[in-house]
Short mmCIF file of C-alpha atoms in Angstrom, two decimals:
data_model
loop_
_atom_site.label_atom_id
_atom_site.label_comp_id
_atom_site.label_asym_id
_atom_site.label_seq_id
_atom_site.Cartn_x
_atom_site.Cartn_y
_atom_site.Cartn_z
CA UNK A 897 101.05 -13.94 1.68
CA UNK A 898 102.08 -17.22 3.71
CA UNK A 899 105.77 -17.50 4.51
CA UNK A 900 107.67 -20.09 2.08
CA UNK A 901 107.23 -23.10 4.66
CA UNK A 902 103.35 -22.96 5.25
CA UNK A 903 100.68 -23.99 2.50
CA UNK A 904 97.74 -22.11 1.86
CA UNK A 905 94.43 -22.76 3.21
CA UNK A 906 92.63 -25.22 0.65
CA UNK A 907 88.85 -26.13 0.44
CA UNK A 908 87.70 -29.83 1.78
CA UNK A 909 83.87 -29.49 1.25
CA UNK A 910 81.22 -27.69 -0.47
CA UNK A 911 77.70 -27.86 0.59
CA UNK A 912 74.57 -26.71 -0.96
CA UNK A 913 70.62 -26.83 -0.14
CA UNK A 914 69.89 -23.94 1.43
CA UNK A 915 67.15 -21.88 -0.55
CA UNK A 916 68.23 -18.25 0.56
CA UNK A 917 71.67 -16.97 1.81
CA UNK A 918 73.48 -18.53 4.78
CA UNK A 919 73.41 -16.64 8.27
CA UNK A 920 75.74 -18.87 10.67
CA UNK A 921 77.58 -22.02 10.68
CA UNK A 922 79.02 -23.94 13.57
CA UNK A 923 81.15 -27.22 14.45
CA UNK A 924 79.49 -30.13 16.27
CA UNK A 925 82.48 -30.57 19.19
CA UNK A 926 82.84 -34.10 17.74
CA UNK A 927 84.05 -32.49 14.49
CA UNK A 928 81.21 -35.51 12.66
CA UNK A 929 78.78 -32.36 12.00
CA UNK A 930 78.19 -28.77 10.69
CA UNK A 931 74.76 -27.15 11.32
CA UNK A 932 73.91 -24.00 9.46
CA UNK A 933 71.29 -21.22 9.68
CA UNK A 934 69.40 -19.11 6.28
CA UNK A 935 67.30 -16.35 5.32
CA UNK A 936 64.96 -19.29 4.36
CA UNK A 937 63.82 -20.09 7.62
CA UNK A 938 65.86 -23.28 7.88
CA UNK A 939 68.36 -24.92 10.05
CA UNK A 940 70.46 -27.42 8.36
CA UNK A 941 72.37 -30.31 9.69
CA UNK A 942 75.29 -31.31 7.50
CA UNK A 943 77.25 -34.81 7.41
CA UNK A 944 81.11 -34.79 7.05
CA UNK A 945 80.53 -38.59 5.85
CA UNK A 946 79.35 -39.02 2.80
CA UNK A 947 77.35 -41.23 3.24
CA UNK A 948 74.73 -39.68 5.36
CA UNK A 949 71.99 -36.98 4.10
CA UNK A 950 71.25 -33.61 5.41
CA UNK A 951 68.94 -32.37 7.91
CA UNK A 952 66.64 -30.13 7.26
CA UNK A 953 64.62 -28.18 10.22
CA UNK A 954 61.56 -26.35 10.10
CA UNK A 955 59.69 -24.55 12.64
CA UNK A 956 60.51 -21.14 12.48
CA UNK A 957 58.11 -18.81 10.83
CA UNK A 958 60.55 -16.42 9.52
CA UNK A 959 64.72 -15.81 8.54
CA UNK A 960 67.17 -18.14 11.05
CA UNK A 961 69.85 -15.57 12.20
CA UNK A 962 72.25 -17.53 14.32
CA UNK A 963 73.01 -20.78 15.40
CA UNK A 964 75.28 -22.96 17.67
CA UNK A 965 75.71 -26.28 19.17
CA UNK A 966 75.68 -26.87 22.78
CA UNK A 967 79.28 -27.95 24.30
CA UNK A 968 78.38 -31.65 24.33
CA UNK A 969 76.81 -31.16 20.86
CA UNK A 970 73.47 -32.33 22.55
CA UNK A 971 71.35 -29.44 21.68
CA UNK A 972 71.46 -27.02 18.58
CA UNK A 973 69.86 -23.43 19.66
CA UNK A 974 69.05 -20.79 16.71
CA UNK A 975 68.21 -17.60 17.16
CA UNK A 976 65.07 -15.97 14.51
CA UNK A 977 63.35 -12.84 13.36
CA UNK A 978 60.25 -14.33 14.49
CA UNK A 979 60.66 -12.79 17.86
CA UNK A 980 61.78 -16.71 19.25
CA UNK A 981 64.93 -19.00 19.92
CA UNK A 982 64.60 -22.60 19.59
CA UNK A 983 66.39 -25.81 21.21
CA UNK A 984 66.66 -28.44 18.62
CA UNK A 985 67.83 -32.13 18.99
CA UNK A 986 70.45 -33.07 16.21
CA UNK A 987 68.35 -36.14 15.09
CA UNK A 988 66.59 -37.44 12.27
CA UNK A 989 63.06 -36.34 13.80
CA UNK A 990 64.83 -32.81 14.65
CA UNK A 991 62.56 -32.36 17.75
CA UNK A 992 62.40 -28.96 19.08
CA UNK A 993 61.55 -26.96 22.44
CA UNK A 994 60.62 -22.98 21.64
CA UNK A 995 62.04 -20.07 24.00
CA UNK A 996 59.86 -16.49 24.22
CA UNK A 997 60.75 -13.61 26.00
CA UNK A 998 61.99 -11.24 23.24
CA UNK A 999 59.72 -8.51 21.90
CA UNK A 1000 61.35 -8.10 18.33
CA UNK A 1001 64.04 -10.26 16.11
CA UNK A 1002 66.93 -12.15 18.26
CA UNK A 1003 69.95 -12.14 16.10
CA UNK A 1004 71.81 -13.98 18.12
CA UNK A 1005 72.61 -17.33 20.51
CA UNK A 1006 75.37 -18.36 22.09
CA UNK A 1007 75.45 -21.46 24.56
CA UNK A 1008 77.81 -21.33 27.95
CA UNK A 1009 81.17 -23.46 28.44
CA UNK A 1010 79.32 -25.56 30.84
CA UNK A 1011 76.11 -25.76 28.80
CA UNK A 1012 73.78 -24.56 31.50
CA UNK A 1013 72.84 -21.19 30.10
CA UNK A 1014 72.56 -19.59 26.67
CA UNK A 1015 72.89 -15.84 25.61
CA UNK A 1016 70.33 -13.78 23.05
CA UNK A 1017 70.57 -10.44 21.71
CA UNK A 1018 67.79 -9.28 20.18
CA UNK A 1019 66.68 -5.44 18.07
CA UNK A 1020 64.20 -4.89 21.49
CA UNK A 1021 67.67 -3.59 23.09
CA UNK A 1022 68.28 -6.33 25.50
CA UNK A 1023 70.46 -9.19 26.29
CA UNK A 1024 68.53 -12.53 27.71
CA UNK A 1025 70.19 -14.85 29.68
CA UNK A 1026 68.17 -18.59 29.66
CA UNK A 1027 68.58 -21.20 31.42
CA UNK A 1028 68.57 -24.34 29.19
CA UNK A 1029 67.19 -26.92 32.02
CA UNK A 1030 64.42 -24.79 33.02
CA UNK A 1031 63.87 -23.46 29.26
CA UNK A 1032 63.47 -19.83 30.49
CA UNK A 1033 64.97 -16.79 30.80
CA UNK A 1034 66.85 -15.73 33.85
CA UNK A 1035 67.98 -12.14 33.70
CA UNK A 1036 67.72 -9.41 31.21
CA UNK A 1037 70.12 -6.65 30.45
CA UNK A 1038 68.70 -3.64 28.98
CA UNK A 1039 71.88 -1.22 28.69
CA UNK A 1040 72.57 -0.58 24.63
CA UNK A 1041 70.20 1.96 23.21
CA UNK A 1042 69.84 0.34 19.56
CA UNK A 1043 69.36 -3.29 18.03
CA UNK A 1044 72.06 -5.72 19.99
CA UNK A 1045 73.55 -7.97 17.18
CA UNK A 1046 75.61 -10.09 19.07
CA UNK A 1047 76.18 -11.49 22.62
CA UNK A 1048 78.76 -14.47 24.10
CA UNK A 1049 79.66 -16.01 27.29
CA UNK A 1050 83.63 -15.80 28.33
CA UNK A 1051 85.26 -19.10 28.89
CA UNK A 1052 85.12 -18.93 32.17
CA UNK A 1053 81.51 -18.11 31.98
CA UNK A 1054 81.75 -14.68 34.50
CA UNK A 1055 81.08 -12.77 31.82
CA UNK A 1056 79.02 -11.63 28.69
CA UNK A 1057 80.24 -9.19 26.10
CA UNK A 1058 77.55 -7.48 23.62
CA UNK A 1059 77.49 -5.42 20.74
CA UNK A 1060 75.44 -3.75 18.56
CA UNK A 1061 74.00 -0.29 16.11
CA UNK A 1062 74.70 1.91 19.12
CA UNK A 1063 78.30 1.57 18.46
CA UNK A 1064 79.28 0.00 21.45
CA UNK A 1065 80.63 -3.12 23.19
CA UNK A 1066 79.25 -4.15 26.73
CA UNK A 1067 80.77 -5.95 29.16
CA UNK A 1068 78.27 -7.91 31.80
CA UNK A 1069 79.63 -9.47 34.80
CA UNK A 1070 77.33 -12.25 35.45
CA UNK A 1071 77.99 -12.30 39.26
CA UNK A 1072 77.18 -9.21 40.50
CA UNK A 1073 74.88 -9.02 37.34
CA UNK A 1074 76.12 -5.03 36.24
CA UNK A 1075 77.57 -3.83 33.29
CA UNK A 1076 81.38 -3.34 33.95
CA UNK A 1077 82.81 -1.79 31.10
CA UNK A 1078 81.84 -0.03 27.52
CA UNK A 1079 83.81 0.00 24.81
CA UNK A 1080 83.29 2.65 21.73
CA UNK A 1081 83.07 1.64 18.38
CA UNK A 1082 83.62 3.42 15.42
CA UNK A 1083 80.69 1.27 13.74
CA UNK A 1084 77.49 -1.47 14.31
CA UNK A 1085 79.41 -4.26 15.94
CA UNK A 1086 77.99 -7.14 13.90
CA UNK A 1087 80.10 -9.76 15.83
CA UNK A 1088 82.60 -10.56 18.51
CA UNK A 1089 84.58 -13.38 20.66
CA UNK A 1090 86.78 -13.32 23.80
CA UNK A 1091 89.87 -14.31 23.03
CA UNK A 1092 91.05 -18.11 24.97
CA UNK A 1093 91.94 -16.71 27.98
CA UNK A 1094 89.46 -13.97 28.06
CA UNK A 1095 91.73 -10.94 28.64
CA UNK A 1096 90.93 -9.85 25.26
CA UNK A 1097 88.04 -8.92 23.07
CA UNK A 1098 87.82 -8.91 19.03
CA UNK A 1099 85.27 -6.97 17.04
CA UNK A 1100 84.19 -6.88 13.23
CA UNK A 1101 82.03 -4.05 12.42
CA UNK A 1102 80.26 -2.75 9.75
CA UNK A 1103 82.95 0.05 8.97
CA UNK A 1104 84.95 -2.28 8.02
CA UNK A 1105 87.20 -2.84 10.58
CA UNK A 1106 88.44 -5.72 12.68
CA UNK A 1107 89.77 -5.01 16.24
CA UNK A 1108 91.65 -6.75 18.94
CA UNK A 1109 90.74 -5.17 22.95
CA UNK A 1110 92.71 -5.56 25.80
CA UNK A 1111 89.82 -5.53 28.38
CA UNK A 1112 92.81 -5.57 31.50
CA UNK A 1113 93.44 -1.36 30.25
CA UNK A 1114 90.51 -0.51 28.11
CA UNK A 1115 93.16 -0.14 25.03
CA UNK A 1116 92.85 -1.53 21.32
CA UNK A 1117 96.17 -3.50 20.43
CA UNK A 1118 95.19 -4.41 16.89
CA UNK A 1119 92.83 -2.44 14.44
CA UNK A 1120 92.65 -3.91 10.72
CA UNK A 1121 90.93 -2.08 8.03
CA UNK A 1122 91.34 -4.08 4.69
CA UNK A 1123 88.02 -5.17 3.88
CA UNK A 1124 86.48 -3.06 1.98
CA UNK A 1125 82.53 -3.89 3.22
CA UNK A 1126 80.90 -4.51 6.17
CA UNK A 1127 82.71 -7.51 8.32
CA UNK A 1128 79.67 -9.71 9.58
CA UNK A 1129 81.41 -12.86 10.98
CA UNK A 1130 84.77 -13.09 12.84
CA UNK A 1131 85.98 -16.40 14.94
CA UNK A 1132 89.40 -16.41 16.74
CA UNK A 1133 91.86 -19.92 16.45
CA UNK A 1134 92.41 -22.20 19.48
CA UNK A 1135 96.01 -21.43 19.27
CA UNK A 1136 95.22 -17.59 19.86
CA UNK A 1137 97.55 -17.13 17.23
CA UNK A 1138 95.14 -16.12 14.16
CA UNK A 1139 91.72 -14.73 13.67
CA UNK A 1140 89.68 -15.02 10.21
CA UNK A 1141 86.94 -12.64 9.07
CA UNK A 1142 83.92 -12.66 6.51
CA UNK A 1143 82.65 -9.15 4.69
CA UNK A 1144 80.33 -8.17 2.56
CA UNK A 1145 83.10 -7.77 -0.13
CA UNK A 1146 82.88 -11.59 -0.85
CA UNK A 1147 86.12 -12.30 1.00
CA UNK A 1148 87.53 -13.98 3.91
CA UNK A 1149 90.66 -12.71 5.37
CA UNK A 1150 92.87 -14.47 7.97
CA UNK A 1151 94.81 -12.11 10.20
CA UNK A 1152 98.21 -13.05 12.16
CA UNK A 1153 97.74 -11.49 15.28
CA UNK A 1154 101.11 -12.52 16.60
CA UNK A 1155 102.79 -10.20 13.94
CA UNK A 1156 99.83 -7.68 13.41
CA UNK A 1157 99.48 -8.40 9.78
CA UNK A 1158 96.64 -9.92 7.03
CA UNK A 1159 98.02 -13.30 6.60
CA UNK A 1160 95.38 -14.90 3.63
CA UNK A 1161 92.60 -13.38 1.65
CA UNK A 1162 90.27 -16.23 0.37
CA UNK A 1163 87.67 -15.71 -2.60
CA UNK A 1164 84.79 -18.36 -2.45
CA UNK A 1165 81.15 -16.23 -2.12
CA UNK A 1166 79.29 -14.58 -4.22
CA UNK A 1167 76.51 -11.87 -2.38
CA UNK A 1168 79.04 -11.45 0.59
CA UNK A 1169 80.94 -13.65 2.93
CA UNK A 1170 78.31 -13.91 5.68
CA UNK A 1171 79.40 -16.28 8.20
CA UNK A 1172 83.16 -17.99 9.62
CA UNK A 1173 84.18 -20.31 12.25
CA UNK A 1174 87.06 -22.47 13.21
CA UNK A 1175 86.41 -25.65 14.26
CA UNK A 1176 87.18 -26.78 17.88
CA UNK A 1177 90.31 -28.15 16.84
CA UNK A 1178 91.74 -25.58 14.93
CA UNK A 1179 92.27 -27.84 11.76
CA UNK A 1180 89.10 -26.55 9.44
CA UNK A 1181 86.85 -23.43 9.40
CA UNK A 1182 83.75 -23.22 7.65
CA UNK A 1183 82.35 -20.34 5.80
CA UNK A 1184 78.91 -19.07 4.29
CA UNK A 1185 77.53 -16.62 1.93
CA UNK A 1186 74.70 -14.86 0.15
CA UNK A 1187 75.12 -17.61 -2.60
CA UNK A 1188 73.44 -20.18 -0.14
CA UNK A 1189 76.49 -22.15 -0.21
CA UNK A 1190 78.53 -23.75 2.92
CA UNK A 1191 82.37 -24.28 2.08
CA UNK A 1192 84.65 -26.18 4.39
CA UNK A 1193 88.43 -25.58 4.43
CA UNK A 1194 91.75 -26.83 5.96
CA UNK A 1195 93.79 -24.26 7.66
CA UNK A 1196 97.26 -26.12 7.26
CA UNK A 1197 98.32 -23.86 9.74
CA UNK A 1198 101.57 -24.38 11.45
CA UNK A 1199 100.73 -23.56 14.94
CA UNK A 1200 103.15 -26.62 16.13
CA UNK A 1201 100.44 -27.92 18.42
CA UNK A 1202 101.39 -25.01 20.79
CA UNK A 1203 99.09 -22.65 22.21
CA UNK A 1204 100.03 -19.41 22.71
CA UNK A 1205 99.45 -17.55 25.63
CA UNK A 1206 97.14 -14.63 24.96
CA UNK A 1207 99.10 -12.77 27.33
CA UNK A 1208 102.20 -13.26 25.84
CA UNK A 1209 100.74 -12.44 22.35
CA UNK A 1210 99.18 -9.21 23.84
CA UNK A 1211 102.23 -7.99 25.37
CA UNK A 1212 103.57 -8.20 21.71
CA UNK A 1213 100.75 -6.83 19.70
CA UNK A 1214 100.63 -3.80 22.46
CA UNK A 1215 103.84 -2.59 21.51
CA UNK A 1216 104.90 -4.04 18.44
CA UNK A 1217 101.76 -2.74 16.35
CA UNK A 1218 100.62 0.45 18.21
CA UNK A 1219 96.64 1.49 16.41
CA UNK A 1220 96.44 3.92 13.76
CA UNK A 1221 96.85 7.71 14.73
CA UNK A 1222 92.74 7.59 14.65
CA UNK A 1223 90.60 9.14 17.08
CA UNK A 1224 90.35 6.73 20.28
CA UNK A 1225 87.16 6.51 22.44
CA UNK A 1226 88.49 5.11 25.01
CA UNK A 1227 90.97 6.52 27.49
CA UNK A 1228 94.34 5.28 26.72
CA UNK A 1229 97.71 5.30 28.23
CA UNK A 1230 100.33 6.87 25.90
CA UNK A 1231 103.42 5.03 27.29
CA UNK A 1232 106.69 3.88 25.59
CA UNK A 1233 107.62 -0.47 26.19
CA UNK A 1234 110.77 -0.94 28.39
CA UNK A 1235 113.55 -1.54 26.59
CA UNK A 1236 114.90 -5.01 26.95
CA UNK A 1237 118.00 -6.36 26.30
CA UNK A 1238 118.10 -9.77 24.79
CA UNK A 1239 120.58 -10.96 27.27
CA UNK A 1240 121.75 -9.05 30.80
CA UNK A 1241 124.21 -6.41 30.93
CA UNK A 1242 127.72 -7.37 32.55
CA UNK A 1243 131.05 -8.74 31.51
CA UNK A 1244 131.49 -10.44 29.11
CA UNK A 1245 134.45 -12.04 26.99
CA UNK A 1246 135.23 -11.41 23.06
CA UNK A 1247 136.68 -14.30 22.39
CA UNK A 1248 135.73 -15.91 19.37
CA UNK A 1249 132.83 -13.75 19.37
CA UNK A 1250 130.49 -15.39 21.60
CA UNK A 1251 129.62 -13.86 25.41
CA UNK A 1252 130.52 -15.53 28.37
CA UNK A 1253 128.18 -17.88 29.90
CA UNK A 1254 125.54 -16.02 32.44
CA UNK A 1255 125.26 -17.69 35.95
CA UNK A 1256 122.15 -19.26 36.63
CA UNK A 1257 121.37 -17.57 39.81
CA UNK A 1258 121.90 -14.16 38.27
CA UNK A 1259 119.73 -15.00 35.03
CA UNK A 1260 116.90 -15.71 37.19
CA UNK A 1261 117.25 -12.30 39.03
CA UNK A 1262 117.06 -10.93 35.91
CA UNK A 1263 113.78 -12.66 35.02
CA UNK A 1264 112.00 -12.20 37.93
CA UNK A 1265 113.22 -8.29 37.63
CA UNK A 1266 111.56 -8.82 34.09
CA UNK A 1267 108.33 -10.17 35.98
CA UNK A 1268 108.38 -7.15 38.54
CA UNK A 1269 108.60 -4.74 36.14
CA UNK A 1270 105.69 -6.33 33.90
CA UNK A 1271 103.62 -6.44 37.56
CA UNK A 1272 104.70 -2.57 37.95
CA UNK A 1273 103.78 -1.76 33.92
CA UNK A 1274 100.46 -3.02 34.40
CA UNK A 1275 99.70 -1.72 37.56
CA UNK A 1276 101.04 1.63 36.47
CA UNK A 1277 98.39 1.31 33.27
CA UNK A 1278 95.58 0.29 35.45
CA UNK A 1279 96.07 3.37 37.80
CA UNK A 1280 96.88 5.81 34.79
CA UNK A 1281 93.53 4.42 33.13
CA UNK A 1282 91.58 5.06 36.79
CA UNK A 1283 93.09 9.21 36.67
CA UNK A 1284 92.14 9.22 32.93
CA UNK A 1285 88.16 8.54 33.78
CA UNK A 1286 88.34 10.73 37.01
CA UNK A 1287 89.62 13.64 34.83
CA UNK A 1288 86.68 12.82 32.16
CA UNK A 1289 83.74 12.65 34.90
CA UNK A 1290 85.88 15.93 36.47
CA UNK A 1291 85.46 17.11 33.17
CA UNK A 1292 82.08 16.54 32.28
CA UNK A 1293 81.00 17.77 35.75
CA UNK A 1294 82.81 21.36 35.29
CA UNK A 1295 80.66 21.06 31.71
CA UNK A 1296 77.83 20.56 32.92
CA UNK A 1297 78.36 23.80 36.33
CA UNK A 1298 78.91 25.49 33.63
CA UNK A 1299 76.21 25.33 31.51
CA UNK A 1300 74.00 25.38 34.68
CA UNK A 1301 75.89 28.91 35.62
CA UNK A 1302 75.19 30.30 32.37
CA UNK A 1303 71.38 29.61 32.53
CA UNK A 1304 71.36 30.90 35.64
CA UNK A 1305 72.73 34.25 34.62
CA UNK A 1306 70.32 34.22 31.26
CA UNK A 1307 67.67 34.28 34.13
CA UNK A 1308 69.12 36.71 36.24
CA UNK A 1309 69.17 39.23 33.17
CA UNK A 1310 65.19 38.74 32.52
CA UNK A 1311 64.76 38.83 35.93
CA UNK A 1312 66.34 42.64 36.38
CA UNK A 1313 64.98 43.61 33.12
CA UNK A 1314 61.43 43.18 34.44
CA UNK A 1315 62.38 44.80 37.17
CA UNK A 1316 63.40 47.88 35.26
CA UNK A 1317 60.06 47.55 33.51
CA UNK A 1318 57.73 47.64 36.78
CA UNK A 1319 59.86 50.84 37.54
CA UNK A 1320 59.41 52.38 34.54
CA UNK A 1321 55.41 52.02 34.65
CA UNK A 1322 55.14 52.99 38.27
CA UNK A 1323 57.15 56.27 37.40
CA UNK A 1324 54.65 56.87 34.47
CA UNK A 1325 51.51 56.32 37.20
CA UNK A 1326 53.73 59.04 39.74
CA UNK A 1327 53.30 61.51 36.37
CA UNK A 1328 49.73 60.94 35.76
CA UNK A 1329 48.60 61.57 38.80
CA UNK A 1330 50.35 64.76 39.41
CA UNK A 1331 49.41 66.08 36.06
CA UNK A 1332 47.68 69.81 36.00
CA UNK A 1333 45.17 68.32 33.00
CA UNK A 1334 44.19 65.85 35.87
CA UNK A 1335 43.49 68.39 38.51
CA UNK A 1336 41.67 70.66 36.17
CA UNK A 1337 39.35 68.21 34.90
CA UNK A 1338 38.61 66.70 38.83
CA UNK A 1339 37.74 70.49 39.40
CA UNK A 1340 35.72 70.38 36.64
CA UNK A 1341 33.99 67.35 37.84
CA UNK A 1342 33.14 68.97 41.43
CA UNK A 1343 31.92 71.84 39.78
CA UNK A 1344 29.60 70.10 37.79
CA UNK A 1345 28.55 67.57 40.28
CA UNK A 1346 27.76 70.60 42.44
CA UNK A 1347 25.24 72.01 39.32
CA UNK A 1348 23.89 69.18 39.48
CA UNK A 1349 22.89 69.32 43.13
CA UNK A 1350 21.54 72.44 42.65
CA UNK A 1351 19.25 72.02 39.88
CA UNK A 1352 17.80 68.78 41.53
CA UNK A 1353 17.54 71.39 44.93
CA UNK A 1354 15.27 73.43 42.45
CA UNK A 1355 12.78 70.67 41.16
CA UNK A 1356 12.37 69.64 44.70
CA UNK A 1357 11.39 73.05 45.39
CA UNK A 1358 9.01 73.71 42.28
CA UNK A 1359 7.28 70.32 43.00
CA UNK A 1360 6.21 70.97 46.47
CA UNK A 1361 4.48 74.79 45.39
#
């Protein structure tokens, strides 16, 4: 529940004309437009005046997965399950350029900060990076080893995060063009987003779950579990502050990620919540479902018009809301936070219960002390996390000698076993050829082959009389 002074997030608009249910939505930057994507093979193109009519694109031969508009809200790109992604002009006439590379269904597209490039993930495994100008692919990624549902640029566009069924987030770093980190899920990762200043990752999955990554130490620092469905949409607030989140259980939840809690649960879809975004200025999101319908809502946040650091809100979340006693798959650093006094130790006066003034020059010793020490801690977590994969590879290497060993030995045992064998038989030969019964029946032979002579000795001897 909101605290006492906020309002609750109320609906603005409702939209309806799509034929099947709703895959994606997305904000024009000029906050005029919303463009949405359907099972019924249709982009849409909707008017915040009322006065203008929808758009309504066709071109794709099968379900419209994803879709996004370009940072100058220039271009529209959608991503299908016929095999293709498609650059549309946000016009009347809808005119549209057509992008194949992919082998199977791209569930995804995602344009860079700059505009240049675009992102696809597709169920052939891979992650396509385009280039819009040129209107062709430029580098493939082929690490996951199931359908990739989801891929974005950072801000900063030096890196591109995917996820999908193999239960696992990859990071890309677009300059030396190598995976640089993998993050274990405990389910499909249906979506994700970097957080605004891209130390931080957050996941929805199909287990339920929503998760917040620190991608500085590998750790989680947030892990909600109150859906109660699969989460297939999540989109993070400009302020960094709040994240919202659409399920299959026909809700939208909005999570406070400054205090680690659910903050709203909205009811508006019927068939599942399918798809969420805030809008670039923080003031709406937009939502869609298996009902075909397109709501629009105001936040009525009270962010202050202050952004909040995602460091500072991090270094909160790390130690304020540690994650649940689960399982981790990831290495992480069981440490305890500093203890921190609100104001420095020294002397102080008790006079009408207030402390003495602190001298400026000594309060800023304490803060950069404060700013060493957070230098040291995150040094200290970086190295801790470098000893914690050594030990695993150590570990898995030792494994692995020592399965190798034990094969060796299995063969080592056949080996003198067949050896015992040959022994055995040329023993038995030894006997048999010593045997009296032998002997007597080669004398046997002689004396028969010496009959034998004989006799023919006597029919030479009868022929020639």
């Amino acid at each position: 529940m909101a605290d006492s002074g906020m309002r609750d997030p109320c609906l603005e608009k409702h939209f309806k004309g799509h034929k099947n249910g709703v895959t994606s939505v997305a904000f024009s930057p000029t906050m005029k437009q919303l463009v949405s994507s359907s099972l019924d093979s249709s982009v849409m193109i909707w008017h915040f005046s009322d006065k203008m009519r929808a758009y309504r694109y066709l071109g794709h031969g099968d379900a419209v997965l994803h879709v996004c508009f370009s940072p100058n809200g220039n271009l529209i790109a959608s991503a299908s399950r016929d095999k293709t992604v498609r650059l549309w002009v946000p016009s009347v006439d809808g005119a549209s350029k057509i992008l194949r590379n992919h082998t199977a269904t791209v569930r995804s597209v995602d344009f860079s900060g700059d505009g240049t490039f675009i992102c696809t993930a597709s169920d052939d495994k891979s992650v396509k990076i385009w280039s819009v100008e040129q209107q062709k692919f430029v580098k493939n990624f082929h690490e996951h080893s199931n359908w990739v549902r989801i891929a974005r640029f950072s801000h900063d566009i030096n890196f591109v995060a995917s996820g999908g069924d193999d239960k696992t987030v990859r990071l890309f770093d677009l300059r030396s063009k190598k995976c640089v980190q993998t993050l274990k899920e405990t389910g499909s990762v249906c979506d994700l987003q970097f957080t605004p200043e891209d130390v931080s990752l957050a996941t929805g999955c199909n287990d339920c779950s929503v998760k917040i990554w620190d991608l500085r130490i590998r750790r989680r620092l947030l892990h909600f579990e109150d859906h109660t469905n699969s989460v297939n949409s999540i989109s993070i607030h400009n302020s960094g502050k709040y994240i919202i989140s659409a399920a299959d259980d026909n809700t939208l939840k909005i999570y406070d990620l400054i205090e680690g809690h659910q903050y709203y649960t909205l009811y508006g879809h019927k068939n599942g919540a399918t798809a969420c975004i805030f809008s670039p200025n923080g003031n709406y999101f937009a939502s869609g479902g298996g009902d075909s319908q397109v709501l629009v809502w105001k936040t009525n946040f009270d962010v202050d018009d202050v952004e909040v650091p995602a460091s500072q809100m991090h270094g909160l979340t790390a130690y304020s809301f540690p994650p649940p006693d689960s399982e981790e798959t990831l290495p992480e650093q069981e440490h305890d936070a500093p203890a921190r006094a609100s104001t420095p130790v020294g002397d102080t006066e008790h006079g009408d219960g207030a402390a003495a003034p602190i001298p400026a020059a000594q309060n800023e010793g304490w803060l950069e002390m404060l700013q060493n020490w957070d230098s040291l801690e995150n040094s200290v977590s970086r190295t801790l996390g470098n000893v914690v994969d050594q030990l695993q590879i150590v570990t898995q290497t030792m494994s692995l000698m020592e399965r190798r060993l034990a094969m060796y030995e299995d063969k080592m045992k056949q080996l003198f076993n067949k050896s015992n064998k040959i022994d055995s038989l040329e023993r038995e030969l030894m006997t048999l050829n010593t045997s009296p019964r032998i002997a007597e029946v080669l004398g046997q032979m002689n004396a028969l082959e010496q009959r034998m002579n004989t006799l023919e000795e006597r029919l030479q001897g009868s022929t020639l009389s």
